[in-house]
Every structure is written in structure tokens, then in C-alpha cells.
Amino acid sequence: MNALLTFFLFFVFVRSLSNGIDRLYGTGISSTLSLIIIAVGLVAAWNMRDVRIHRRLFTLLICLSVFTATAVLSLVVNTRSIIDQYVAWYEIIRYVYLFMLVILISSIYQSPGFCPNIHRVFIVLLFLMSAIALFQYMAGYTELASPYDKQARAAGPSAHPVSFSLELVLVFFLCELSRRKLRLSMGYNDIVVYLFFLVALALAASRTGVALLGVTFALYIFAQRPALLPTFAAAFVIVIWTSPFGASFSELSSVPDYILSGNYTVWDWRTAPSSVHWRIYHWYYLCTLALEQPLIGYGPGQTPLYSPFALLAHSAFVEVFFETGVVGLISFAVFWFSLPLAAMSDRQKLVACYGRRSAQIQPLNLWIAMFIGVTLVALFDDSFNRETVALSYLILGIFLVLAQPEAAVERAPGSRESPTPMIADSRTEALGSPGAI
């Protein structure tokens, strides 16, 4: 295992826990780790100076660069009117961090040990995150995160219960993604960890994680076994409705009336029984304000400073529109939808060799379902202004899809892995195909 891969495994493990440490002890570990990954990304870029990466990954980097440049332009144009320069520059650094993260993973994902070690680390991480949430609940370290909360919630090793539920579900899917990539059968240890995961998700008591889990599985089942979708959907609805989450989701029944009546134009807590009602009003307020500076926005990271509640937008696209205007929104949308294009780099070869519903294409189908679910979360539930960890997981999933682990090609005696060979190593395409740059 090379040094960069070892560092990345250590980094992703610590970074997954650092937000919770910062929340509890007021440290700045997350910011320090972001700066470290930028420096290591520069080293990885230097090591890759003679390597030609695939065109889709190159396009992803270009799109992210354009969006970052748009954010810098918004910062420069609004220099005199920006309320908090530190927050604005921190957002720029966050975008640079994501850029360097892509470069770093690009330099290691073809390593034979990438998928097996990612799987081991994330199984341990999923168990640890779930155990921390269970300990918080048993020790009474839960919290009412908002005025709408009806029960105290566990935040785990994250900054907020909603962030925790989002990260927890994505860690679970990365475990499944790497397991399916390696073609491992599900063992007793996996079942125990997944049961802990479900308990922790319930303790987070967030619609976000539950909806992401249900939508992703529904889309994945639809892609793999369409006939099973109605059964899964019915079972999922029954389980949710009979669980404590049922009351949480039932509050949304008045949302259509809230919109049609126009109550969202004026804030009144009496007509807004749930956080979703509050979000609709908040989006309306921020979009109305954004239309006063529609071209380049108010500057990165400024949303909470203009919000009447001093809160984030709870929608990535509304937030980007407010902070960087139409120019930033277009560049962000292009970057966002370049993610699935990068993940589908090898799709045609996989379909041609194995078929649309083969085991070899399952990881891609699972990641696409994840992406659609996270996109819905980004549209309606979370701003991603502070969800760096969750976005990092989504990016990591792309490289798990593209990786070609040797463990999936040759099966050792007594191993749980399938002997079916994988498609040819992606380095062939990356270094020699006409689509490489």
C-alpha cells in the first residue's frame, strides 16, 4: 500500500469524526485537515504530472475550477459590501479542497488495495459512528436541534443530527458499493454493523437520512429488479408510517395548501407546522433578495448573514443562486451533473460485456441512485455549505465505481469473492484511449 493511499485512509477516517470533535470542544481540526489535504493534493498532482487522466475526470476538474472562479469573481465584485470576509474566503478554500480531493483520489484509485481498504475503513467507520450515536442516546447526550424537534436527537460524530443522518447513510452506501465492487457476500459482521446503522439512523430522527435511504434503494431496485419495486415501496411506506418517523412525515400533508394559499410569502409560525414549511418561506425570501443582484450574487458564504433567521438556505441551488448569482448557479449545475458523467466513464464497456443488469454494473447503478437521492437532498433539504464530508463521500463513490480491484479478478481459495473476472483495468482507457487527455 503506497504512502498516499495510507494517508488518504487515515484522513477520511479522521475527517469523518472531526466535525463532531469541533462541535464538542470548539477546535478547528476540520479546517486544519482541509488545508492539509490541499497540500497533499499538490504533491499528488506533481506525482501525476506525466499521467494522462480520463477525459471525464478532466472535465469534472474543469467544471469545478470554473465554479470556484465564479465564486472568486463574486467575492471580488462584492468586496466592499461583503459582511464577513473570513467566511467568504473559507468557502473558496472549501472549493479548492474539493478540487484537490479529486486529484488525490485520482492518483490512488487504481491501486490494487484501494477498494479492499476503503471497504475495511468504512465498515469500521459505520460501526463507530453508530456506536457513538447509541452511546449518546444512552448517556443522555441528545439535543433538540431546532424548535420543530419533538424529541431529542443524537448528532453522533457530526455537527448536527441532520448532517449525521446524511453522512451515516452515505457511509452505509459506500460500504455496500465497495462490497459489491469486490463481490463479497454479506457476512455476519456486516449484518451486525448494518443493524447498528439502522438503530443510529432512528436515533438521529431525521427525515433526510430516511428519505435518502428509501429513495436510493427504490431507484436501485428499479434499475436491477423493476418487478420488486412495488413490493419494496409498499413495505418501506408501512415501516415508516408505523415507526416514530410516521408523525414526522405526516406533517408534510399541509405543504400543498401552504404553497397554494400563498402563506409562504409572509412568515407566520402558526401556518408553518414543520421545518419544510419554514424552508419554503426561507427560499422565497432568499430568492426575492437574490433577484436584486441576480448576476453575481452577494458573495460566497454570506447566506446566514442575510437570512432573517441567521441560518443556511437548506437548498444547495438556492444558496448558490443567492451567493454567486445566475452565473454561479449555471456553473454549479454544470459541475454537479459532471459527477455522474465521470462515474459512467466505463458504462458502455460494462453493458456491452455483461449486460444492463449484471453484477458488474451493480456498483454504477447504486452510485447513480445515490447521486439522484443526494441531488434531491441538495434541492429540498440541505445547503451543502457545511456538508463537506457528505460531498466528499459522493465524490469518493465515483472512484469506487471506476476502480478495478484485483480482488474481483482473482479469487483466493476460501475467499468470499466471486471468481467472475472484471472488465479490463481502467488504466488502459486512461492511458491509451482516444478519450484520454
CSV table of C-alpha atoms in Angstrom, one decimal:
chain,number,residue,atom,x,y,z
A,1,MET,CA,0.0,0.0,0.0
A,2,ASN,CA,1.6,3.3,-1.1
A,3,ALA,CA,2.0,6.3,1.1
A,4,LEU,CA,-0.7,8.4,-0.5
A,5,LEU,CA,-3.3,5.7,-0.1
A,6,THR,CA,-2.3,5.2,3.6
A,7,PHE,CA,-2.6,8.9,4.2
A,8,PHE,CA,-6.0,9.1,2.4
A,9,LEU,CA,-7.4,6.2,4.5
A,10,PHE,CA,-6.2,7.9,7.7
A,11,PHE,CA,-7.5,11.3,6.5
A,12,VAL,CA,-11.0,10.1,5.5
A,13,PHE,CA,-11.4,8.3,8.9
A,14,VAL,CA,-10.4,11.3,11.0
A,15,ARG,CA,-12.2,13.8,8.8
A,16,SER,CA,-15.4,11.8,9.3
A,17,LEU,CA,-15.1,12.4,13.0
A,18,SER,CA,-13.7,15.9,13.1
A,19,ASN,CA,-16.9,17.8,12.8
A,20,GLY,CA,-18.2,16.2,16.0
A,21,ILE,CA,-14.9,17.0,17.8
A,22,ASP,CA,-15.1,20.6,16.7
A,23,ARG,CA,-18.7,20.8,17.9
A,24,LEU,CA,-18.0,19.4,21.3
A,25,TYR,CA,-14.6,21.0,22.0
A,26,GLY,CA,-14.6,24.1,19.8
A,27,THR,CA,-11.4,23.0,18.0
A,28,GLY,CA,-10.5,23.7,14.4
A,29,ILE,CA,-9.5,20.2,13.3
A,30,SER,CA,-11.7,20.2,10.2
A,31,SER,CA,-10.2,23.4,8.9
A,32,THR,CA,-6.7,22.1,9.5
A,33,LEU,CA,-7.4,18.8,7.7
A,34,SER,CA,-8.8,20.7,4.7
A,35,LEU,CA,-5.6,22.7,4.5
A,36,ILE,CA,-3.5,19.5,4.8
A,37,ILE,CA,-5.5,17.8,2.0
A,38,ILE,CA,-4.8,20.8,-0.2
A,39,ALA,CA,-1.0,20.5,0.4
A,40,VAL,CA,-1.1,16.7,-0.1
A,41,GLY,CA,-3.2,17.2,-3.3
A,42,LEU,CA,-0.4,19.4,-4.7
A,43,VAL,CA,2.0,16.5,-4.0
A,44,ALA,CA,-0.3,14.1,-5.8
A,45,ALA,CA,-0.7,16.5,-8.7
A,46,TRP,CA,3.1,16.6,-9.0
A,47,ASN,CA,3.4,12.9,-8.9
A,48,MET,CA,0.7,12.6,-11.7
A,49,ARG,CA,2.4,15.2,-13.9
A,50,ASP,CA,3.2,12.6,-16.6
A,51,VAL,CA,0.0,10.6,-16.2
A,52,ARG,CA,-3.0,11.2,-18.6
A,53,ILE,CA,-6.3,11.1,-16.8
A,54,HIS,CA,-9.6,10.2,-18.4
A,55,ARG,CA,-11.4,12.9,-20.2
A,56,ARG,CA,-14.5,12.7,-17.9
A,57,LEU,CA,-12.4,13.2,-14.8
A,58,PHE,CA,-10.6,16.1,-16.5
A,59,THR,CA,-13.9,17.6,-17.4
A,60,LEU,CA,-15.0,17.3,-13.7
A,61,LEU,CA,-11.9,19.2,-12.6
A,62,ILE,CA,-12.5,21.9,-15.2
A,63,CYS,CA,-16.2,22.4,-14.2
A,64,LEU,CA,-15.2,22.6,-10.5
A,65,SER,CA,-12.5,25.1,-11.4
A,66,VAL,CA,-15.0,27.3,-13.3
A,67,PHE,CA,-17.4,27.3,-10.4
A,68,THR,CA,-14.6,28.2,-8.0
A,69,ALA,CA,-13.5,31.0,-10.3
A,70,THR,CA,-17.1,32.2,-10.3
A,71,ALA,CA,-17.1,32.3,-6.5
A,72,VAL,CA,-13.9,34.2,-6.5
A,73,LEU,CA,-15.4,36.7,-9.0
A,74,SER,CA,-18.4,37.2,-6.8
A,75,LEU,CA,-16.1,37.8,-3.8
A,76,VAL,CA,-14.0,40.4,-5.8
A,77,VAL,CA,-17.1,42.2,-7.1
A,78,ASN,CA,-18.7,42.4,-3.7
A,79,THR,CA,-15.5,43.1,-1.7
A,80,ARG,CA,-16.8,46.4,-0.2
A,81,SER,CA,-20.3,45.1,0.7
A,82,ILE,CA,-19.4,41.6,2.0
A,83,ILE,CA,-20.2,41.3,5.7
A,84,ASP,CA,-17.8,38.6,6.6
A,85,GLN,CA,-14.6,38.3,4.6
A,86,TYR,CA,-13.4,35.3,6.6
A,87,VAL,CA,-16.4,33.2,5.8
A,88,ALA,CA,-16.2,34.2,2.1
A,89,TRP,CA,-12.6,33.0,1.9
A,90,TYR,CA,-13.3,29.9,3.8
A,91,GLU,CA,-15.9,28.9,1.2
A,92,ILE,CA,-13.2,29.5,-1.5
A,93,ILE,CA,-10.8,27.2,0.4
A,94,ARG,CA,-13.6,24.6,0.6
A,95,TYR,CA,-13.9,24.5,-3.2
A,96,VAL,CA,-10.2,24.3,-3.6
A,97,TYR,CA,-10.2,21.4,-1.0
A,98,LEU,CA,-12.8,19.5,-3.2
A,99,PHE,CA,-10.6,20.1,-6.3
A,100,MET,CA,-7.5,18.7,-4.5
A,101,LEU,CA,-9.5,15.8,-3.1
A,102,VAL,CA,-10.4,14.8,-6.7
A,103,ILE,CA,-6.8,15.0,-7.7
A,104,LEU,CA,-5.6,13.0,-4.7
A,105,ILE,CA,-8.1,10.2,-5.2
A,106,SER,CA,-7.3,10.2,-9.0
A,107,SER,CA,-3.7,9.3,-8.0
A,108,ILE,CA,-4.6,6.3,-5.9
A,109,TYR,CA,-7.9,4.7,-7.1
A,110,GLN,CA,-6.1,2.4,-9.5
A,111,SER,CA,-4.0,0.9,-6.7
A,112,PRO,CA,-4.9,-2.8,-6.1
A,113,GLY,CA,-5.6,-2.1,-2.4
A,114,PHE,CA,-7.9,0.9,-2.9
A,115,CYS,CA,-11.3,-0.9,-2.8
A,116,PRO,CA,-10.4,-3.5,-0.2
A,117,ASN,CA,-9.0,-0.9,2.2
A,118,ILE,CA,-11.8,1.5,1.6
A,119,HIS,CA,-14.3,-1.3,2.4
A,120,ARG,CA,-12.5,-2.1,5.7
A,121,VAL,CA,-12.2,1.5,6.8
A,122,PHE,CA,-15.8,2.3,6.1
A,123,ILE,CA,-17.2,-0.8,7.8
A,124,VAL,CA,-15.2,0.2,10.9
A,125,LEU,CA,-16.3,3.8,10.5
A,126,LEU,CA,-20.0,2.9,10.1
A,127,PHE,CA,-19.9,0.8,13.3
A,128,LEU,CA,-18.0,3.6,15.2
A,129,MET,CA,-20.5,6.3,14.1
A,130,SER,CA,-23.4,4.1,15.0
A,131,ALA,CA,-21.9,3.2,18.4
A,132,ILE,CA,-21.2,6.8,19.2
A,133,ALA,CA,-24.9,7.7,18.5
A,134,LEU,CA,-26.1,4.8,20.6
A,135,PHE,CA,-23.8,5.9,23.5
A,136,GLN,CA,-25.1,9.5,23.2
A,137,TYR,CA,-28.6,8.3,23.5
A,138,MET,CA,-28.0,6.0,26.5
A,139,ALA,CA,-25.9,8.7,28.2
A,140,GLY,CA,-28.5,11.4,27.6
A,141,TYR,CA,-26.2,13.5,25.3
A,142,THR,CA,-29.0,14.1,22.8
A,143,GLU,CA,-30.3,17.5,21.8
A,144,LEU,CA,-33.3,19.4,20.4
A,145,ALA,CA,-31.6,20.8,17.3
A,146,SER,CA,-34.5,23.1,16.2
A,147,PRO,CA,-37.8,24.5,17.6
A,148,TYR,CA,-39.6,21.9,15.4
A,149,ASP,CA,-38.0,19.0,17.2
A,150,LYS,CA,-40.4,16.9,19.2
A,151,GLN,CA,-37.7,14.6,20.6
A,152,ALA,CA,-34.1,14.9,21.5
A,153,ARG,CA,-31.8,13.6,18.7
A,154,ALA,CA,-28.3,12.1,18.5
A,155,ALA,CA,-25.8,14.0,16.4
A,156,GLY,CA,-23.1,11.3,16.5
A,157,PRO,CA,-19.6,12.5,15.4
A,158,SER,CA,-21.2,15.2,13.2
A,159,ALA,CA,-22.0,18.9,13.6
A,160,HIS,CA,-25.8,18.3,13.6
A,161,PRO,CA,-28.3,15.5,13.7
A,162,VAL,CA,-29.4,16.1,10.0
A,163,SER,CA,-25.8,16.1,8.9
A,164,PHE,CA,-25.2,12.9,10.9
A,165,SER,CA,-28.1,11.1,9.3
A,166,LEU,CA,-26.9,12.2,5.8
A,167,GLU,CA,-23.3,11.1,6.4
A,168,LEU,CA,-24.4,7.9,8.1
A,169,VAL,CA,-26.5,6.8,5.1
A,170,LEU,CA,-23.7,7.7,2.7
A,171,VAL,CA,-21.2,5.7,4.7
A,172,PHE,CA,-23.5,2.8,4.6
A,173,PHE,CA,-23.9,3.0,0.8
A,174,LEU,CA,-20.1,3.3,0.4
A,175,CYS,CA,-19.8,0.1,2.4
A,176,GLU,CA,-22.3,-1.6,0.1
A,177,LEU,CA,-20.7,0.0,-3.0
A,178,SER,CA,-17.2,-1.3,-2.1
A,179,ARG,CA,-18.7,-4.7,-1.1
A,180,ARG,CA,-20.4,-5.1,-4.4
A,181,LYS,CA,-17.4,-3.9,-6.3
A,182,LEU,CA,-15.3,-6.6,-4.6
A,183,ARG,CA,-18.2,-9.0,-5.0
A,184,LEU,CA,-18.1,-10.1,-1.4
A,185,SER,CA,-21.0,-12.0,0.1
A,186,MET,CA,-22.6,-10.4,3.2
A,187,GLY,CA,-21.2,-11.9,6.4
A,188,TYR,CA,-22.4,-11.9,9.9
A,189,ASN,CA,-20.2,-8.9,10.8
A,190,ASP,CA,-21.8,-6.9,8.0
A,191,ILE,CA,-25.3,-7.8,9.3
A,192,VAL,CA,-24.4,-6.7,12.8
A,193,VAL,CA,-22.9,-3.4,11.7
A,194,TYR,CA,-25.9,-2.7,9.4
A,195,LEU,CA,-28.3,-3.3,12.3
A,196,PHE,CA,-26.3,-0.8,14.4
A,197,PHE,CA,-26.6,1.6,11.5
A,198,LEU,CA,-30.4,1.3,11.4
A,199,VAL,CA,-30.6,2.0,15.2
A,200,ALA,CA,-28.3,5.0,14.8
A,201,LEU,CA,-30.4,6.3,11.9
A,202,ALA,CA,-33.5,6.1,14.1
A,203,LEU,CA,-31.8,7.9,16.9
A,204,ALA,CA,-30.8,10.8,14.6
A,205,ALA,CA,-34.6,11.1,13.9
A,206,SER,CA,-34.1,13.0,10.7
A,207,ARG,CA,-36.3,12.7,7.6
A,208,THR,CA,-33.3,13.5,5.5
A,209,GLY,CA,-31.4,10.2,6.1
A,210,VAL,CA,-34.5,8.1,6.0
A,211,ALA,CA,-35.7,9.7,2.7
A,212,LEU,CA,-32.2,9.3,1.2
A,213,LEU,CA,-32.1,5.6,2.2
A,214,GLY,CA,-35.5,4.9,0.8
A,215,VAL,CA,-35.2,6.8,-2.5
A,216,THR,CA,-31.7,5.3,-3.2
A,217,PHE,CA,-32.8,1.8,-2.6
A,218,ALA,CA,-36.0,2.3,-4.6
A,219,LEU,CA,-34.1,3.6,-7.6
A,220,TYR,CA,-31.5,0.9,-7.3
A,221,ILE,CA,-34.2,-1.8,-7.2
A,222,PHE,CA,-35.9,-0.2,-10.2
A,223,ALA,CA,-32.7,-0.4,-12.2
A,224,GLN,CA,-31.9,-4.0,-11.1
A,225,ARG,CA,-35.3,-5.7,-10.5
A,226,PRO,CA,-38.2,-3.4,-11.6
A,227,ALA,CA,-40.8,-6.1,-10.6
A,228,LEU,CA,-39.7,-5.8,-6.9
A,229,LEU,CA,-40.2,-2.0,-6.7
A,230,PRO,CA,-43.9,-2.0,-5.8
A,231,THR,CA,-43.3,-4.6,-3.0
A,232,PHE,CA,-40.3,-2.6,-1.7
A,233,ALA,CA,-42.2,0.7,-1.8
A,234,ALA,CA,-45.2,-0.7,0.0
A,235,ALA,CA,-43.0,-2.3,2.7
A,236,PHE,CA,-41.0,0.9,3.1
A,237,VAL,CA,-44.1,3.1,3.5
A,238,ILE,CA,-45.6,0.7,6.0
A,239,VAL,CA,-42.4,0.5,8.1
A,240,ILE,CA,-42.0,4.3,8.1
A,241,TRP,CA,-45.7,5.0,8.8
A,242,THR,CA,-45.8,2.6,11.8
A,243,SER,CA,-42.5,3.9,13.2
A,244,PRO,CA,-41.8,7.2,15.1
A,245,PHE,CA,-41.0,8.7,11.7
A,246,GLY,CA,-44.6,8.4,10.6
A,247,ALA,CA,-45.7,11.5,12.6
A,248,SER,CA,-42.7,13.5,11.1
A,249,PHE,CA,-43.7,12.7,7.6
A,250,SER,CA,-47.4,13.2,8.2
A,251,GLU,CA,-46.7,16.9,9.0
A,252,LEU,CA,-45.9,17.4,5.3
A,253,SER,CA,-49.5,16.8,4.2
A,254,SER,CA,-50.3,20.5,4.6
A,255,VAL,CA,-47.4,21.7,2.4
A,256,PRO,CA,-49.5,21.9,-0.8
A,257,ASP,CA,-52.1,24.1,0.9
A,258,TYR,CA,-49.3,26.2,2.3
A,259,ILE,CA,-48.0,26.9,-1.2
A,260,LEU,CA,-51.3,27.3,-2.9
A,261,SER,CA,-52.6,29.7,-0.3
A,262,GLY,CA,-49.5,32.0,-0.6
A,263,ASN,CA,-48.8,31.8,3.1
A,264,TYR,CA,-45.1,31.3,2.3
A,265,THR,CA,-44.8,35.0,1.3
A,266,VAL,CA,-45.1,36.2,5.0
A,267,TRP,CA,-43.6,34.4,7.9
A,268,ASP,CA,-46.1,33.2,10.5
A,269,TRP,CA,-45.1,30.3,12.7
A,270,ARG,CA,-48.8,29.4,13.1
A,271,THR,CA,-49.1,28.4,9.4
A,272,ALA,CA,-45.8,26.6,9.4
A,273,PRO,CA,-46.1,23.4,11.4
A,274,SER,CA,-42.9,21.8,10.1
A,275,SER,CA,-39.4,22.7,9.1
A,276,VAL,CA,-40.4,22.1,5.5
A,277,HIS,CA,-42.9,25.0,5.7
A,278,TRP,CA,-40.2,27.1,7.2
A,279,ARG,CA,-37.8,26.2,4.4
A,280,ILE,CA,-40.3,27.2,1.7
A,281,TYR,CA,-40.7,30.6,3.2
A,282,HIS,CA,-36.9,30.9,3.6
A,283,TRP,CA,-36.3,30.0,-0.1
A,284,TYR,CA,-38.9,32.6,-1.1
A,285,TYR,CA,-37.2,35.3,1.0
A,286,LEU,CA,-33.7,34.5,-0.2
A,287,CYS,CA,-34.7,34.2,-3.9
A,288,THR,CA,-36.5,37.5,-3.7
A,289,LEU,CA,-33.5,39.2,-2.2
A,290,ALA,CA,-31.2,37.5,-4.8
A,291,LEU,CA,-33.2,38.9,-7.7
A,292,GLU,CA,-31.9,42.4,-6.6
A,293,GLN,CA,-28.3,41.2,-7.5
A,294,PRO,CA,-29.1,38.4,-10.0
A,295,LEU,CA,-25.9,38.3,-12.0
A,296,ILE,CA,-23.1,37.6,-9.4
A,297,GLY,CA,-24.9,37.4,-6.1
A,298,TYR,CA,-23.9,38.6,-2.6
A,299,GLY,CA,-20.6,36.7,-2.2
A,300,PRO,CA,-19.7,33.2,-1.1
A,301,GLY,CA,-20.7,32.2,2.4
A,302,GLN,CA,-23.0,35.2,3.1
A,303,THR,CA,-26.4,33.4,3.2
A,304,PRO,CA,-26.7,33.2,7.0
A,305,LEU,CA,-25.8,36.9,7.3
A,306,TYR,CA,-28.7,38.0,5.2
A,307,SER,CA,-31.2,35.3,6.5
A,308,PRO,CA,-33.8,36.6,8.9
A,309,PHE,CA,-33.2,33.5,10.9
A,310,ALA,CA,-29.3,33.7,10.6
A,311,LEU,CA,-29.4,30.2,9.1
A,312,LEU,CA,-28.3,28.5,5.9
A,313,ALA,CA,-30.6,28.2,2.9
A,314,HIS,CA,-31.2,24.4,3.3
A,315,SER,CA,-31.0,24.1,-0.5
A,316,ALA,CA,-27.7,24.0,-2.4
A,317,PHE,CA,-29.1,25.5,-5.5
A,318,VAL,CA,-30.9,28.4,-3.7
A,319,GLU,CA,-27.8,29.1,-1.7
A,320,VAL,CA,-25.5,29.1,-4.8
A,321,PHE,CA,-28.0,31.4,-6.6
A,322,PHE,CA,-28.1,33.8,-3.6
A,323,GLU,CA,-24.3,33.9,-3.2
A,324,THR,CA,-23.0,33.8,-6.8
A,325,GLY,CA,-26.0,34.7,-8.9
A,326,VAL,CA,-27.1,33.2,-12.2
A,327,VAL,CA,-23.5,32.8,-13.4
A,328,GLY,CA,-22.6,30.8,-10.3
A,329,LEU,CA,-25.8,28.7,-10.4
A,330,ILE,CA,-25.1,27.7,-14.0
A,331,SER,CA,-21.5,26.8,-13.3
A,332,PHE,CA,-22.5,24.9,-10.2
A,333,ALA,CA,-25.2,22.9,-12.1
A,334,VAL,CA,-22.6,22.0,-14.8
A,335,PHE,CA,-20.2,20.8,-12.1
A,336,TRP,CA,-22.9,18.9,-10.3
A,337,PHE,CA,-24.0,17.0,-13.3
A,338,SER,CA,-20.5,16.3,-14.4
A,339,LEU,CA,-20.3,14.0,-11.4
A,340,PRO,CA,-22.5,11.2,-13.0
A,341,LEU,CA,-20.7,11.7,-16.3
A,342,ALA,CA,-17.4,10.9,-14.6
A,343,ALA,CA,-19.0,7.9,-12.8
A,344,MET,CA,-20.3,6.5,-16.1
A,345,SER,CA,-17.0,6.6,-17.9
A,346,ASP,CA,-16.9,2.8,-18.3
A,347,ARG,CA,-20.6,2.2,-18.6
A,348,GLN,CA,-20.7,1.4,-22.3
A,349,LYS,CA,-18.0,-1.3,-22.0
A,350,LEU,CA,-19.6,-2.8,-18.9
A,351,VAL,CA,-23.0,-3.0,-20.6
A,352,ALA,CA,-21.5,-4.4,-23.9
A,353,CYS,CA,-19.6,-7.1,-22.0
A,354,TYR,CA,-22.0,-8.1,-19.2
A,355,GLY,CA,-25.5,-6.6,-19.9
A,356,ARG,CA,-27.5,-3.9,-18.2
A,357,ARG,CA,-28.4,-5.9,-15.1
A,358,SER,CA,-25.2,-7.8,-14.5
A,359,ALA,CA,-23.3,-7.9,-11.2
A,360,GLN,CA,-20.5,-5.9,-12.8
A,361,ILE,CA,-22.8,-2.9,-13.4
A,362,GLN,CA,-24.5,-3.0,-9.9
A,363,PRO,CA,-22.0,-0.6,-8.3
A,364,LEU,CA,-22.6,2.0,-11.0
A,365,ASN,CA,-26.4,1.6,-10.7
A,366,LEU,CA,-26.1,2.0,-6.9
A,367,TRP,CA,-24.0,5.2,-7.2
A,368,ILE,CA,-26.4,6.7,-9.7
A,369,ALA,CA,-29.2,6.0,-7.3
A,370,MET,CA,-27.1,7.6,-4.6
A,371,PHE,CA,-26.5,10.7,-6.7
A,372,ILE,CA,-30.2,11.2,-7.5
A,373,GLY,CA,-31.0,10.8,-3.8
A,374,VAL,CA,-28.3,13.3,-2.8
A,375,THR,CA,-29.5,15.7,-5.6
A,376,LEU,CA,-33.0,15.7,-4.1
A,377,VAL,CA,-31.5,16.4,-0.7
A,378,ALA,CA,-29.4,19.2,-2.2
A,379,LEU,CA,-32.6,20.7,-3.8
A,380,PHE,CA,-35.0,20.4,-0.9
A,381,ASP,CA,-33.3,19.8,2.4
A,382,ASP,CA,-29.6,20.7,2.7
A,383,SER,CA,-27.4,23.6,1.7
A,384,PHE,CA,-24.1,21.7,1.4
A,385,ASN,CA,-22.4,24.9,2.6
A,386,ARG,CA,-21.1,22.9,5.5
A,387,GLU,CA,-21.7,19.4,4.2
A,388,THR,CA,-18.1,18.9,3.0
A,389,VAL,CA,-17.9,15.4,4.4
A,390,ALA,CA,-21.1,14.2,2.7
A,391,LEU,CA,-19.9,15.7,-0.7
A,392,SER,CA,-16.5,14.1,-0.2
A,393,TYR,CA,-18.3,10.7,0.2
A,394,LEU,CA,-20.2,11.2,-3.0
A,395,ILE,CA,-17.0,12.0,-4.9
A,396,LEU,CA,-15.2,9.0,-3.4
A,397,GLY,CA,-18.1,6.8,-4.6
A,398,ILE,CA,-17.2,7.8,-8.2
A,399,PHE,CA,-13.8,6.4,-7.9
A,400,LEU,CA,-15.1,3.2,-6.2
A,401,VAL,CA,-17.2,2.7,-9.4
A,402,LEU,CA,-14.2,3.3,-11.7
A,403,ALA,CA,-11.7,1.2,-9.7
A,404,GLN,CA,-10.8,-2.3,-10.9
A,405,PRO,CA,-9.7,-4.2,-7.8
A,406,GLU,CA,-7.6,-7.3,-8.3
A,407,ALA,CA,-9.6,-9.0,-5.6
A,408,ALA,CA,-12.5,-9.1,-8.1
A,409,VAL,CA,-10.4,-10.7,-10.8
A,410,GLU,CA,-8.7,-13.5,-9.0
A,411,ARG,CA,-10.4,-15.4,-6.1
A,412,ALA,CA,-8.2,-16.9,-3.5
A,413,PRO,CA,-9.2,-20.4,-2.1
A,414,GLY,CA,-11.8,-20.0,0.6
A,415,SER,CA,-12.4,-16.3,-0.2
A,416,ARG,CA,-15.9,-14.8,-0.2
A,417,GLU,CA,-15.2,-13.2,-3.6
A,418,SER,CA,-16.7,-14.2,-6.9
A,419,PRO,CA,-14.4,-15.7,-9.5
A,420,THR,CA,-16.0,-13.8,-12.3
A,421,PRO,CA,-13.4,-11.5,-13.9
A,422,MET,CA,-13.9,-7.8,-14.1
A,423,ILE,CA,-13.6,-5.7,-17.1
A,424,ALA,CA,-10.0,-4.7,-18.2
A,425,ASP,CA,-8.1,-2.3,-16.0
A,426,SER,CA,-9.3,1.3,-16.4
A,427,ARG,CA,-5.6,2.4,-16.8
A,428,THR,CA,-5.9,1.0,-20.4
A,429,GLU,CA,-8.5,3.6,-21.2
A,430,ALA,CA,-6.9,6.3,-19.1
A,431,LEU,CA,-3.6,6.0,-20.8
A,432,GLY,CA,-4.3,4.8,-24.3
A,433,SER,CA,-7.8,5.6,-25.4
A,434,PRO,CA,-8.7,8.5,-27.7
A,435,GLY,CA,-10.9,9.8,-24.9
A,436,ALA,CA,-8.0,10.4,-22.6
A,437,ILE,CA,-6.3,13.7,-22.0
